[in-house]
Tab-separated table of C-alpha atoms in Angstrom:
chain	number	residue	atom	x	y	z
A	15	MET	CA	-0.683	33.828	45.197
A	16	TRP	CA	-3.008	31.183	44.763
A	17	ILE	CA	-4.331	32.006	41.592
A	18	THR	CA	-1.461	32.376	40.556
A	19	ARG	CA	-0.519	28.998	41.579
A	20	VAL	CA	-3.501	27.372	39.688
A	21	LEU	CA	-2.774	28.797	36.567
A	22	SER	CA	1.142	27.873	36.682
A	23	THR	CA	-0.349	23.787	37.336
A	24	ALA	CA	-2.691	24.376	34.694
A	25	ALA	CA	0.145	25.259	32.282
A	26	LEU	CA	2.277	22.755	33.316
A	27	MET	CA	-0.904	19.751	32.703
A	28	LEU	CA	-1.355	21.329	28.979
A	29	GLY	CA	2.447	21.068	28.212
A	30	LEU	CA	2.525	17.204	29.930
A	31	ALA	CA	-0.650	16.613	27.066
A	32	ALA	CA	0.864	18.292	24.599
A	33	SER	CA	4.567	16.434	24.876
A	34	PRO	CA	3.052	12.679	23.964
A	35	ALA	CA	0.879	13.689	21.290
A	36	ALA	CA	3.505	14.991	19.815
A	37	ALA	CA	5.919	11.577	20.662
A	38	ASP	CA	3.210	10.017	19.401
A	39	SER	CA	2.850	11.469	15.961
A	40	THR	CA	6.459	10.629	15.312
A	41	PRO	CA	7.230	7.444	13.072
A	42	SER	CA	8.283	4.660	15.258
A	43	PRO	CA	11.930	3.491	13.724
A	44	GLY	CA	11.077	0.338	10.850
A	45	ALA	CA	13.002	-2.534	11.089
A	46	SER	CA	14.332	-1.676	7.427
A	47	GLU	CA	17.476	0.284	9.379
A	48	ASP	CA	18.144	-3.266	9.978
A	49	GLY	CA	17.746	-5.264	6.991
A	50	SER	CA	14.547	-7.501	8.084
A	51	ALA	CA	11.781	-5.256	5.875
A	52	PRO	CA	9.895	-7.432	4.102
A	53	THR	CA	10.534	-8.442	0.452
A	54	ALA	CA	7.819	-10.282	-0.406
A	55	ALA	CA	3.890	-9.948	-1.078
A	56	GLY	CA	1.515	-12.886	0.423
A	57	THR	CA	-1.047	-13.294	-2.811
A	58	SER	CA	-4.106	-13.571	-0.252
A	59	PHE	CA	-5.696	-12.235	2.749
A	60	ARG	CA	-4.274	-15.747	4.717
A	61	THR	CA	-0.906	-14.695	3.214
A	62	ALA	CA	-0.452	-11.436	3.466
A	63	THR	CA	3.011	-10.202	4.432
A	64	GLU	CA	3.269	-8.631	7.780
A	65	ILE	CA	4.929	-5.205	8.108
A	66	GLU	CA	5.450	-2.462	11.368
A	67	GLN	CA	4.573	1.200	11.271
A	68	GLY	CA	7.177	2.744	9.618
A	69	GLN	CA	8.593	0.346	7.287
A	70	THR	CA	8.998	-0.237	4.171
A	71	ALA	CA	8.413	-2.877	2.631
A	72	THR	CA	9.128	-4.111	-0.698
A	73	ALA	CA	7.950	-7.322	-3.436
A	74	ASN	CA	8.586	-8.510	-6.841
A	75	GLY	CA	5.793	-9.002	-8.729
A	76	SER	CA	4.510	-9.775	-12.156
A	77	ALA	CA	1.438	-7.144	-13.969
A	78	GLY	CA	-1.814	-8.472	-12.863
A	79	ASP	CA	-0.770	-10.075	-9.609
A	80	TYR	CA	-2.986	-8.567	-6.003
A	81	LEU	CA	-0.235	-8.238	-3.715
A	82	TYR	CA	-1.397	-8.070	0.084
A	83	TRP	CA	0.911	-7.031	2.793
A	84	SER	CA	-1.051	-6.273	7.045
A	85	PHE	CA	-0.040	-3.932	9.597
A	86	PRO	CA	-1.272	-3.072	13.468
A	87	ALA	CA	-3.434	0.196	13.914
A	88	ASP	CA	-4.536	1.397	17.279
A	89	ALA	CA	-7.462	3.631	18.421
A	90	GLY	CA	-6.681	7.001	17.709
A	91	GLN	CA	-3.892	6.349	14.728
A	92	ARG	CA	-4.863	8.034	11.065
A	93	PRO	CA	-2.485	5.241	8.973
A	94	THR	CA	-1.370	6.871	5.788
A	95	VAL	CA	-0.420	4.283	3.356
A	96	SER	CA	1.630	4.725	0.437
A	97	ALA	CA	3.356	2.046	-2.456
A	98	THR	CA	5.247	2.815	-4.974
A	99	VAL	CA	5.343	0.184	-8.533
A	100	LYS	CA	7.864	1.033	-11.243
A	101	LEU	CA	6.985	-0.638	-14.417
A	102	PRO	CA	9.359	-2.086	-16.979
A	103	GLU	CA	10.647	0.154	-19.623
A	104	THR	CA	8.406	-0.608	-22.358
A	105	HIS	CA	4.394	-0.626	-21.666
A	106	ALA	CA	0.767	0.794	-22.402
A	107	ALA	CA	-1.289	2.852	-20.277
A	108	GLU	CA	-2.303	1.134	-17.113
A	109	THR	CA	-4.293	2.077	-13.775
A	110	TRP	CA	-3.174	0.976	-10.105
A	111	GLN	CA	-5.425	0.732	-7.102
A	112	ILE	CA	-3.851	-0.099	-3.640
A	113	ASP	CA	-7.284	-0.606	-1.266
A	114	VAL	CA	-7.524	-0.979	2.652
A	115	TYR	CA	-9.019	-3.499	4.599
A	116	ASP	CA	-10.238	-3.549	8.121
A	117	GLY	CA	-9.243	-6.674	10.366
A	118	LEU	CA	-13.648	-8.059	9.152
A	119	ARG	CA	-12.339	-7.181	5.731
A	120	ARG	CA	-13.925	-4.712	5.185
A	121	ARG	CA	-13.081	-2.160	2.673
A	122	GLN	CA	-11.875	1.039	4.130
A	123	ALA	CA	-12.372	4.063	2.451
A	124	CYS	CA	-9.427	6.824	1.823
A	125	GLN	CA	-10.185	10.353	3.726
A	126	TYR	CA	-7.818	11.331	0.999
A	127	GLY	CA	-4.476	10.343	-1.123
A	128	ALA	CA	-4.352	9.577	-4.848
A	129	GLN	CA	-5.582	5.892	-4.570
A	130	THR	CA	-6.098	5.142	-8.238
A	131	ARG	CA	-3.521	6.609	-10.785
A	132	THR	CA	-3.088	5.460	-14.520
A	133	ALA	CA	0.380	5.669	-15.974
A	134	ALA	CA	0.788	6.796	-19.442
A	135	ALA	CA	2.616	4.502	-21.848
A	136	ASP	CA	6.104	3.799	-21.022
A	137	ALA	CA	5.864	5.778	-17.636
A	138	ALA	CA	9.001	5.207	-14.739
A	139	SER	CA	6.517	4.651	-11.754
A	140	VAL	CA	3.170	4.969	-10.367
A	141	GLU	CA	3.166	6.520	-6.608
A	142	LEU	CA	-0.250	5.619	-4.779
A	143	ALA	CA	-1.443	6.966	-1.340
A	144	CYS	CA	-4.612	6.459	1.237
A	145	VAL	CA	-5.421	8.175	3.973
A	146	LEU	CA	-7.521	6.307	6.256
A	147	ARG	CA	-10.173	7.445	8.830
A	148	THR	CA	-9.085	8.216	12.969
A	149	VAL	CA	-8.922	4.385	14.035
A	150	ARG	CA	-11.553	4.700	16.947
A	151	ALA	CA	-12.090	2.843	19.860
A	152	TRP	CA	-15.311	1.966	19.600
A	153	SER	CA	-18.334	1.905	17.228
A	154	GLU	CA	-21.512	0.800	17.320
A	155	PRO	CA	-22.086	-3.352	14.875
A	156	TRP	CA	-23.958	-1.348	11.988
A	157	ALA	CA	-21.475	1.051	11.523
A	158	ASN	CA	-18.228	0.744	9.287
A	159	ASP	CA	-15.647	3.009	11.024
A	160	PRO	CA	-12.188	1.831	11.446
A	161	LEU	CA	-11.272	-0.193	14.901
A	162	PRO	CA	-8.556	-1.288	16.403
A	163	GLY	CA	-6.728	-4.422	15.112
A	164	THR	CA	-5.003	-5.736	11.948
A	165	TYR	CA	-5.104	-4.092	8.239
A	166	TYR	CA	-4.686	-5.765	5.231
A	167	ILE	CA	-3.234	-4.157	1.746
A	168	ARG	CA	-4.012	-4.968	-1.318
A	169	LEU	CA	-2.557	-3.548	-4.736
A	170	THR	CA	-3.284	-4.233	-8.268
A	171	VAL	CA	-3.786	-2.648	-11.558
A	172	VAL	CA	-7.036	-2.699	-12.636
A	173	ASN	CA	-6.781	-2.014	-16.270
A	174	LEU	CA	-3.917	-3.706	-18.611
A	175	ALA	CA	-3.123	-3.791	-22.301
A	176	ALA	CA	-3.228	-7.241	-23.330
A	177	SER	CA	0.260	-7.559	-23.937
A	178	ASP	CA	0.902	-6.133	-20.525
A	179	LEU	CA	0.553	-8.384	-18.461
A	180	GLY	CA	2.442	-11.179	-16.895
A	181	LEU	CA	5.467	-8.189	-17.159
A	182	PRO	CA	7.970	-7.393	-14.170
A	183	VAL	CA	7.228	-4.498	-11.260
A	184	ASP	CA	8.409	-4.040	-8.337
A	185	ALA	CA	6.303	-2.591	-5.701
A	186	SER	CA	7.624	-0.874	-2.022
A	187	VAL	CA	4.647	-0.283	0.645
A	188	GLN	CA	5.308	1.962	3.356
A	189	VAL	CA	2.508	2.412	6.683
A	190	GLY	CA	2.766	5.542	9.377
A	191	SER	CA	0.661	7.338	11.206
A	192	LYS	CA	-0.185	10.236	13.133
A	193	ASP	CA	-2.185	10.301	16.398
A	194	ILE	CA	-4.715	12.673	16.405
A	195	GLY	CA	-5.351	12.539	20.545
A	196	GLY	CA	-8.355	13.383	22.953
A	197	SER	CA	-10.538	14.695	19.858
A	198	ALA	CA	-10.947	11.097	18.285
A	199	ALA	CA	-11.640	9.781	21.748
A	200	VAL	CA	-14.775	7.962	22.950
A	201	ASP	CA	-17.000	6.995	25.260
A	202	GLY	CA	-16.357	2.701	24.943
A	203	SER	CA	-13.633	0.569	24.092
A	204	LEU	CA	-13.368	-2.870	21.788
A	205	ALA	CA	-13.077	-6.074	24.286
A	206	HIS	CA	-10.998	-7.135	21.673
A	207	PRO	CA	-8.528	-5.911	18.815
A	208	LEU	CA	-9.594	-7.151	15.732
A	209	VAL	CA	-7.142	-9.579	14.955
A	210	PRO	CA	-7.972	-12.775	12.243
A	211	GLY	CA	-6.980	-15.931	14.068
A	212	ALA	CA	-8.737	-19.362	14.405
A	213	GLY	CA	-9.551	-21.381	17.771
A	214	ALA	CA	-7.816	-25.234	18.073
A	215	VAL	CA	-10.535	-27.797	18.058
A	216	SER	CA	-9.712	-31.447	18.691
A	217	GLN	CA	-11.055	-34.210	16.188
A	218	GLY	CA	-13.944	-35.330	18.332
A	219	GLY	CA	-15.776	-31.082	17.507
A	220	GLU	CA	-14.937	-30.281	21.622
A	221	GLU	CA	-12.382	-26.862	21.687
A	222	GLU	CA	-9.580	-28.815	23.148
A	223	SER	CA	-7.729	-25.047	23.665
A	224	THR	CA	-8.571	-21.690	24.175
A	225	LYS	CA	-5.289	-20.427	23.162
A	226	GLU	CA	-5.739	-19.026	19.564
A	227	ALA	CA	-3.930	-19.475	16.517
A	228	LEU	CA	-3.452	-16.185	15.614
A	229	LEU	CA	-3.249	-15.147	12.032
A	230	ALA	CA	-1.241	-11.775	12.309
A	231	SER	CA	1.130	-11.627	15.054
A	232	LEU	CA	1.905	-8.235	15.017
A	233	GLU	CA	0.238	-5.423	18.078
A	234	PRO	CA	1.466	-1.822	18.088
A	235	SER	CA	4.590	-1.136	19.967
A	236	GLY	CA	3.243	0.480	23.210
A	237	GLY	CA	0.374	-2.633	22.974
A	238	TRP	CA	-2.863	-2.595	21.499
A	239	ALA	CA	-4.978	0.574	23.548
A	240	SER	CA	-1.961	1.976	24.292
A	241	GLY	CA	-3.780	5.149	23.036
A	242	TRP	CA	-5.744	5.007	25.842
A	243	TRP	CA	-4.281	8.199	27.514
A	244	SER	CA	-5.401	11.483	25.466
A	245	ASP	CA	-4.762	15.286	26.033
A	246	ARG	CA	-8.950	14.631	26.500
A	247	TRP	CA	-7.899	13.749	29.479
A	248	VAL	CA	-5.659	16.631	30.585
A	249	TRP	CA	-8.752	19.035	29.312
A	250	THR	CA	-11.204	18.409	31.150
A	251	ALA	CA	-9.186	18.473	34.398
A	252	ILE	CA	-8.430	22.075	33.319
A	253	GLY	CA	-11.789	22.809	32.967
A	254	GLY	CA	-12.854	21.656	35.411
A	255	MET	CA	-10.305	23.986	37.490
A	256	LEU	CA	-11.020	26.912	35.713
A	257	ALA	CA	-14.627	26.250	36.744
A	258	ALA	CA	-13.359	26.198	40.230
A	259	LEU	CA	-11.269	29.256	39.823
A	260	ALA	CA	-14.154	31.083	38.346
A	261	GLY	CA	-16.557	30.256	40.911
A	262	VAL	CA	-14.535	31.537	44.029
A	263	GLY	CA	-13.858	34.670	41.996
A	264	GLY	CA	-17.177	35.364	41.466
A	265	TYR	CA	-18.010	34.748	44.933
A	266	THR	CA	-15.116	36.800	46.202
A	267	LEU	CA	-16.016	40.063	44.251
A	268	THR	CA	-20.086	39.683	45.247
A	269	ARG	CA	-19.888	38.967	48.524
A	270	GLY	CA	-20.675	41.346	51.210
A	271	ALA	CA	-22.927	42.651	47.898
A	272	GLY	CA	-26.179	43.915	49.454
A	273	ARG	CA	-25.850	43.850	53.265
A	274	PRO	CA	-26.808	47.131	55.310
A	275	SER	CA	-23.727	49.293	56.297
A	276	ARG	CA	-23.043	49.052	60.087
A	277	VAL	CA	-23.130	52.410	61.942
A	278	PRO	CA	-21.462	52.638	64.603
A	279	PRO	CA	-23.547	53.139	68.069
A	280	GLY	CA	-23.563	56.929	68.751
A	281	ALA	CA	-22.724	58.348	65.247
């Protein structure tokens, strides 16, 4: 009976572990539903337009411009950045590219996706995508692993005919992410997310306040380090329970083995 109870408890804990992962993998509703999605893009890292995951941001620009957006990503998430550029009716072949940088402005490699694409002459649009590596809670200083914090998107054309320079284009960008769970958990975490900011300094050169003037104000819906919980904890607990169960079961099956049989007196 007690064995059945232990197995039932383990199954219940496994179900609870799967539920948060399934919920986190669903994109959160974007602000585009109430019409508050950004309709302009920045022209540099410092002026990047902030967007939330799940939003679809739009912007008007000219061929040859650099368009910048920023978004927050937390540990355990694997962000996917997608962009669509609507081109003018008449144009030559041109190549567009989307790049993603972390809070330290290090260019992050894409696991897969069409990061660079060439639009044929007179093509109506071009679509780009970049699936980043899973954001880690902690990494070695020399590594280039993606870490929690602000990420920057840069969209631009990298091959353009001189006759098409300055032609109007319409761009849309969307960011989503998948919660990877305990398989990406590490034993460590950053003291603070990589959110660019500048300290307030007085004219005398001494620090006037410890309050930071943040260059990026958005954060994940559950706050930073919201991904501290993962199914890794549950799998560890289940493994410990099964190991204990196996030990008790083995002892039960083998107890008494090798003991000399007792012969009743006078037999």
